Amino acid sequence: MARRRILYLAVLLAATVFYWAYQKWLAWLFLLTVLCLPVVSLVLSLPALFSLRIQMDCPTVVQRGNEVYAAITNKSWFSAPMYQCFITVFKPLTGKFYRIKGTEAFPTTHCGKLMCHIEKVEVSDYLGLFRFRLGTNTTAQITVRPGGTVVTQLPQLQRQLASGWKPKPGGGYAENHEVRLYRPGDNLNQIHWKLSAKMGDLMIREPMIPMGQRAAVGLCLWGSEEVLDLKFSRLMGVGAHLLDAGMPFRLHAVHAEGTSQYYIRTEEELTDAVDELLGMKPAADELGGDDSTPGIYWIGGAADGK
């Protein structure tokens, strides 16, 4: 707008000099026309300004890192004047606010739900000499989903999710064992000879299997944006691995309003739960852990995978 005003002043100055040097009716007519242009432009623009309606369309779901722009459209009974939109973006997961122009990309570097609102619309007349601000209630939501991390250690995860253990009927191979004193009738092949020699009593290594296994996964919405990206990516990976193994699980999510629980049986339910959590406010501090909550596998956000 500043350039247009400078250009108009330059034209007005040229018309004034031309009238002062020429002193004819044509010069006077040219100067009068230049003087009336702003008023004529404003009068012609007012009907379009009053009838202008702004709409914002954008994808509802995107993958983290993909560039996304708002599609700003207008509706007016007349030829639409020049305008510029400013969008306020709020991210509940981190509590951050962003302010972008309507032509700029949304902040999708990190996962989370973006609550978008057109803060204001700056509208100009046809010549671009006058500026007006219009209010609007146009809103949109964009869910920036994380990518899933591949999980390959499902047997270890099963041990952590077990609520108890019991001896394996008939003995044999098992990934977990319990060392105890020999009892009559025990299989001699299970005797732990080195430990028996050290203890002075016959000790056996009894194979154990999970008892009352309940798959439960915990997630705390706390940490930096990078940490939350890792947590949600690992949640998607762990959840997909459990479902592929035929293990529905219960998701415990800690956030600012408490703890939410989801019973996940399908990938669609996992995706819906993650989409809802991406719009939650973060917890006040890191909560949860394998020691304080046995039977729940807590998703960590450390770079080393913990």
mmCIF file of N, CA, C and O in Angstrom, residues 2-55:
data_model
loop_
_atom_site.group_PDB
_atom_site.id
_atom_site.type_symbol
_atom_site.label_atom_id
_atom_site.label_comp_id
_atom_site.label_asym_id
_atom_site.label_seq_id
_atom_site.Cartn_x
_atom_site.Cartn_y
_atom_site.Cartn_z
ATOM 1 N N ALA A 2 1.982 1.228 0.668
ATOM 2 C CA ALA A 2 2.850 2.402 0.728
ATOM 3 C C ALA A 2 3.349 2.771 -0.667
ATOM 4 O O ALA A 2 3.412 3.965 -1.017
ATOM 5 N N ARG A 3 3.682 1.758 -1.461
ATOM 6 C CA ARG A 3 4.152 2.048 -2.807
ATOM 7 C C ARG A 3 3.064 2.698 -3.657
ATOM 8 O O ARG A 3 3.329 3.598 -4.462
ATOM 9 N N ARG A 4 1.819 2.237 -3.482
ATOM 10 C CA ARG A 4 0.717 2.809 -4.254
ATOM 11 C C ARG A 4 0.468 4.266 -3.854
ATOM 12 O O ARG A 4 0.158 5.116 -4.690
ATOM 13 N N ARG A 5 0.577 4.549 -2.567
ATOM 14 C CA ARG A 5 0.388 5.924 -2.122
ATOM 15 C C ARG A 5 1.505 6.830 -2.651
ATOM 16 O O ARG A 5 1.255 7.974 -3.056
ATOM 17 N N ILE A 6 2.736 6.336 -2.624
ATOM 18 C CA ILE A 6 3.858 7.124 -3.160
ATOM 19 C C ILE A 6 3.668 7.368 -4.651
ATOM 20 O O ILE A 6 3.906 8.479 -5.156
ATOM 21 N N LEU A 7 3.213 6.327 -5.350
ATOM 22 C CA LEU A 7 2.971 6.475 -6.784
ATOM 23 C C LEU A 7 1.876 7.501 -7.050
ATOM 24 O O LEU A 7 1.984 8.338 -7.967
ATOM 25 N N TYR A 8 0.815 7.463 -6.240
ATOM 26 C CA TYR A 8 -0.270 8.444 -6.441
ATOM 27 C C TYR A 8 0.219 9.860 -6.165
ATOM 28 O O TYR A 8 -0.099 10.801 -6.909
ATOM 29 N N LEU A 9 1.009 10.036 -5.102
ATOM 30 C CA LEU A 9 1.541 11.364 -4.799
ATOM 31 C C LEU A 9 2.451 11.859 -5.919
ATOM 32 O O LEU A 9 2.464 13.060 -6.245
ATOM 33 N N ALA A 10 3.203 10.932 -6.508
ATOM 34 C CA ALA A 10 4.077 11.324 -7.620
ATOM 35 C C ALA A 10 3.240 11.779 -8.817
ATOM 36 O O ALA A 10 3.572 12.779 -9.480
ATOM 37 N N VAL A 11 2.151 11.050 -9.117
ATOM 38 C CA VAL A 11 1.270 11.441 -10.213
ATOM 39 C C VAL A 11 0.601 12.777 -9.912
ATOM 40 O O VAL A 11 0.467 13.651 -10.799
ATOM 41 N N LEU A 12 0.177 12.954 -8.655
ATOM 42 C CA LEU A 12 -0.450 14.223 -8.268
ATOM 43 C C LEU A 12 0.534 15.384 -8.404
ATOM 44 O O LEU A 12 0.170 16.481 -8.870
ATOM 45 N N LEU A 13 1.773 15.156 -8.004
ATOM 46 C CA LEU A 13 2.794 16.193 -8.137
ATOM 47 C C LEU A 13 3.051 16.519 -9.610
ATOM 48 O O LEU A 13 3.172 17.702 -9.991
ATOM 49 N N ALA A 14 3.095 15.481 -10.429
ATOM 50 C CA ALA A 14 3.301 15.708 -11.861
ATOM 51 C C ALA A 14 2.139 16.478 -12.470
ATOM 52 O O ALA A 14 2.333 17.381 -13.310
ATOM 53 N N ALA A 15 0.905 16.144 -12.063
ATOM 54 C CA ALA A 15 -0.268 16.864 -12.577
ATOM 55 C C ALA A 15 -0.248 18.327 -12.137
ATOM 56 O O ALA A 15 -0.637 19.231 -12.893
ATOM 57 N N THR A 16 0.205 18.581 -10.898
ATOM 58 C CA THR A 16 0.288 19.960 -10.407
ATOM 59 C C THR A 16 1.320 20.765 -11.186
ATOM 60 O O THR A 16 1.079 21.923 -11.569
ATOM 61 N N VAL A 17 2.485 20.159 -11.403
ATOM 62 C CA VAL A 17 3.537 20.852 -12.169
ATOM 63 C C VAL A 17 3.068 21.106 -13.603
ATOM 64 O O VAL A 17 3.316 22.181 -14.182
ATOM 65 N N PHE A 18 2.384 20.115 -14.180
ATOM 66 C CA PHE A 18 1.876 20.267 -15.544
ATOM 67 C C PHE A 18 0.865 21.408 -15.627
ATOM 68 O O PHE A 18 0.884 22.217 -16.569
ATOM 69 N N TYR A 19 -0.024 21.509 -14.646
ATOM 70 C CA TYR A 19 -1.010 22.596 -14.643
ATOM 71 C C TYR A 19 -0.331 23.948 -14.445
ATOM 72 O O TYR A 19 -0.686 24.944 -15.105
ATOM 73 N N TRP A 20 0.662 24.001 -13.549
ATOM 74 C CA TRP A 20 1.352 25.275 -13.283
ATOM 75 C C TRP A 20 2.148 25.730 -14.504
ATOM 76 O O TRP A 20 2.233 26.919 -14.807
ATOM 77 N N ALA A 21 2.696 24.779 -15.288
ATOM 78 C CA ALA A 21 3.527 25.139 -16.443
ATOM 79 C C ALA A 21 2.689 25.382 -17.693
ATOM 80 O O ALA A 21 3.034 26.238 -18.527
ATOM 81 N N TYR A 22 1.554 24.648 -17.848
ATOM 82 C CA TYR A 22 0.792 24.702 -19.094
ATOM 83 C C TYR A 22 -0.315 25.756 -19.052
ATOM 84 O O TYR A 22 -0.596 26.425 -20.052
ATOM 85 N N GLN A 23 -0.985 25.853 -17.904
ATOM 86 C CA GLN A 23 -2.023 26.862 -17.675
ATOM 87 C C GLN A 23 -3.140 26.805 -18.717
ATOM 88 O O GLN A 23 -3.630 27.824 -19.184
ATOM 89 N N LYS A 24 -3.538 25.624 -19.099
ATOM 90 C CA LYS A 24 -4.629 25.434 -20.045
ATOM 91 C C LYS A 24 -5.703 24.554 -19.395
ATOM 92 O O LYS A 24 -5.488 23.898 -18.371
ATOM 93 N N TRP A 25 -6.886 24.538 -20.070
ATOM 94 C CA TRP A 25 -8.006 23.766 -19.514
ATOM 95 C C TRP A 25 -7.704 22.275 -19.467
ATOM 96 O O TRP A 25 -8.179 21.559 -18.582
ATOM 97 N N LEU A 26 -6.885 21.776 -20.397
ATOM 98 C CA LEU A 26 -6.545 20.347 -20.393
ATOM 99 C C LEU A 26 -5.717 19.986 -19.161
ATOM 100 O O LEU A 26 -5.944 18.938 -18.545
ATOM 101 N N ALA A 27 -4.817 20.878 -18.787
ATOM 102 C CA ALA A 27 -4.016 20.648 -17.580
ATOM 103 C C ALA A 27 -4.903 20.685 -16.342
ATOM 104 O O ALA A 27 -4.730 19.894 -15.402
ATOM 105 N N TRP A 28 -5.829 21.642 -16.313
ATOM 106 C CA TRP A 28 -6.755 21.723 -15.178
ATOM 107 C C TRP A 28 -7.630 20.482 -15.089
ATOM 108 O O TRP A 28 -7.863 19.936 -13.993
ATOM 109 N N LEU A 29 -8.110 19.983 -16.195
ATOM 110 C CA LEU A 29 -8.925 18.764 -16.210
ATOM 111 C C LEU A 29 -8.128 17.556 -15.737
ATOM 112 O O LEU A 29 -8.636 16.720 -14.987
ATOM 113 N N PHE A 30 -6.856 17.486 -16.154
ATOM 114 C CA PHE A 30 -6.011 16.367 -15.721
ATOM 115 C C PHE A 30 -5.772 16.419 -14.214
ATOM 116 O O PHE A 30 -5.860 15.401 -13.514
ATOM 117 N N LEU A 31 -5.503 17.587 -13.663
ATOM 118 C CA LEU A 31 -5.283 17.746 -12.225
ATOM 119 C C LEU A 31 -6.545 17.409 -11.441
ATOM 120 O O LEU A 31 -6.493 16.728 -10.402
ATOM 121 N N LEU A 32 -7.689 17.883 -11.929
ATOM 122 C CA LEU A 32 -8.961 17.583 -11.246
ATOM 123 C C LEU A 32 -9.259 16.093 -11.250
ATOM 124 O O LEU A 32 -9.752 15.542 -10.257
ATOM 125 N N THR A 33 -8.949 15.444 -12.372
ATOM 126 C CA THR A 33 -9.180 13.989 -12.452
ATOM 127 C C THR A 33 -8.313 13.244 -11.454
ATOM 128 O O THR A 33 -8.777 12.324 -10.765
ATOM 129 N N VAL A 34 -7.050 13.624 -11.347
ATOM 130 C CA VAL A 34 -6.143 12.979 -10.391
ATOM 131 C C VAL A 34 -6.614 13.208 -8.960
ATOM 132 O O VAL A 34 -6.571 12.306 -8.115
ATOM 133 N N LEU A 35 -7.108 14.432 -8.667
ATOM 134 C CA LEU A 35 -7.591 14.735 -7.325
ATOM 135 C C LEU A 35 -8.837 13.913 -6.970
ATOM 136 O O LEU A 35 -9.034 13.527 -5.813
ATOM 137 N N CYS A 36 -9.679 13.641 -7.927
ATOM 138 C CA CYS A 36 -10.937 12.925 -7.668
ATOM 139 C C CYS A 36 -10.769 11.403 -7.665
ATOM 140 O O CYS A 36 -11.676 10.681 -7.223
ATOM 141 N N LEU A 37 -9.658 10.911 -8.181
ATOM 142 C CA LEU A 37 -9.474 9.455 -8.283
ATOM 143 C C LEU A 37 -9.636 8.723 -6.944
ATOM 144 O O LEU A 37 -10.334 7.702 -6.886
ATOM 145 N N PRO A 38 -9.023 9.171 -5.837
ATOM 146 C CA PRO A 38 -9.198 8.456 -4.572
ATOM 147 C C PRO A 38 -10.654 8.364 -4.124
ATOM 148 O O PRO A 38 -11.108 7.329 -3.645
ATOM 149 N N VAL A 39 -11.392 9.465 -4.288
ATOM 150 C CA VAL A 39 -12.796 9.471 -3.874
ATOM 151 C C VAL A 39 -13.620 8.524 -4.743
ATOM 152 O O VAL A 39 -14.444 7.748 -4.236
ATOM 153 N N VAL A 40 -13.378 8.581 -6.052
ATOM 154 C CA VAL A 40 -14.112 7.694 -6.958
ATOM 155 C C VAL A 40 -13.799 6.236 -6.640
ATOM 156 O O VAL A 40 -14.689 5.372 -6.606
ATOM 157 N N SER A 41 -12.504 5.941 -6.409
ATOM 158 C CA SER A 41 -12.113 4.569 -6.077
ATOM 159 C C SER A 41 -12.773 4.097 -4.789
ATOM 160 O O SER A 41 -13.261 2.961 -4.704
ATOM 161 N N LEU A 42 -12.809 4.961 -3.780
ATOM 162 C CA LEU A 42 -13.418 4.593 -2.502
ATOM 163 C C LEU A 42 -14.909 4.341 -2.655
ATOM 164 O O LEU A 42 -15.453 3.359 -2.122
ATOM 165 N N VAL A 43 -15.596 5.219 -3.382
ATOM 166 C CA VAL A 43 -17.041 5.068 -3.569
ATOM 167 C C VAL A 43 -17.364 3.781 -4.317
ATOM 168 O O VAL A 43 -18.293 3.046 -3.973
ATOM 169 N N LEU A 44 -16.587 3.479 -5.347
ATOM 170 C CA LEU A 44 -16.827 2.264 -6.117
ATOM 171 C C LEU A 44 -16.468 1.001 -5.330
ATOM 172 O O LEU A 44 -17.016 -0.067 -5.588
ATOM 173 N N SER A 45 -15.560 1.131 -4.361
ATOM 174 C CA SER A 45 -15.115 -0.033 -3.599
ATOM 175 C C SER A 45 -16.041 -0.369 -2.438
ATOM 176 O O SER A 45 -16.075 -1.522 -1.986
ATOM 177 N N LEU A 46 -16.792 0.603 -1.938
ATOM 178 C CA LEU A 46 -17.606 0.374 -0.738
ATOM 179 C C LEU A 46 -18.600 -0.783 -0.892
ATOM 180 O O LEU A 46 -18.721 -1.618 0.006
ATOM 181 N N PRO A 47 -19.348 -0.883 -1.982
ATOM 182 C CA PRO A 47 -20.262 -2.037 -2.102
ATOM 183 C C PRO A 47 -19.535 -3.391 -2.045
ATOM 184 O O PRO A 47 -20.029 -4.344 -1.435
ATOM 185 N N ALA A 48 -18.358 -3.468 -2.684
ATOM 186 C CA ALA A 48 -17.599 -4.720 -2.646
ATOM 187 C C ALA A 48 -17.067 -4.994 -1.249
ATOM 188 O O ALA A 48 -17.022 -6.145 -0.791
ATOM 189 N N LEU A 49 -16.675 -3.927 -0.526
ATOM 190 C CA LEU A 49 -16.154 -4.090 0.834
ATOM 191 C C LEU A 49 -17.237 -4.616 1.770
ATOM 192 O O LEU A 49 -16.988 -5.501 2.606
ATOM 193 N N PHE A 50 -18.441 -4.075 1.655
ATOM 194 C CA PHE A 50 -19.526 -4.491 2.547
ATOM 195 C C PHE A 50 -20.014 -5.910 2.255
ATOM 196 O O PHE A 50 -20.538 -6.584 3.141
ATOM 197 N N SER A 51 -19.880 -6.346 1.022
ATOM 198 C CA SER A 51 -20.382 -7.683 0.664
ATOM 199 C C SER A 51 -19.299 -8.754 0.647
ATOM 200 O O SER A 51 -19.581 -9.909 0.351
ATOM 201 N N LEU A 52 -18.062 -8.372 0.967
ATOM 202 C CA LEU A 52 -16.947 -9.324 0.899
ATOM 203 C C LEU A 52 -17.036 -10.360 2.021
ATOM 204 O O LEU A 52 -17.246 -10.018 3.190
ATOM 205 N N ARG A 53 -16.902 -11.643 1.683
ATOM 206 C CA ARG A 53 -16.877 -12.743 2.650
ATOM 207 C C ARG A 53 -15.651 -13.611 2.354
ATOM 208 O O ARG A 53 -15.439 -14.014 1.211
ATOM 209 N N ILE A 54 -14.894 -13.886 3.396
ATOM 210 C CA ILE A 54 -13.657 -14.658 3.252
ATOM 211 C C ILE A 54 -13.875 -16.079 3.777
ATOM 212 O O ILE A 54 -14.460 -16.281 4.850
ATOM 213 N N GLN A 55 -13.391 -17.068 3.028
ATOM 214 C CA GLN A 55 -13.462 -18.468 3.439
ATOM 215 C C GLN A 55 -12.061 -19.071 3.414
ATOM 216 O O GLN A 55 -11.231 -18.710 2.573
#
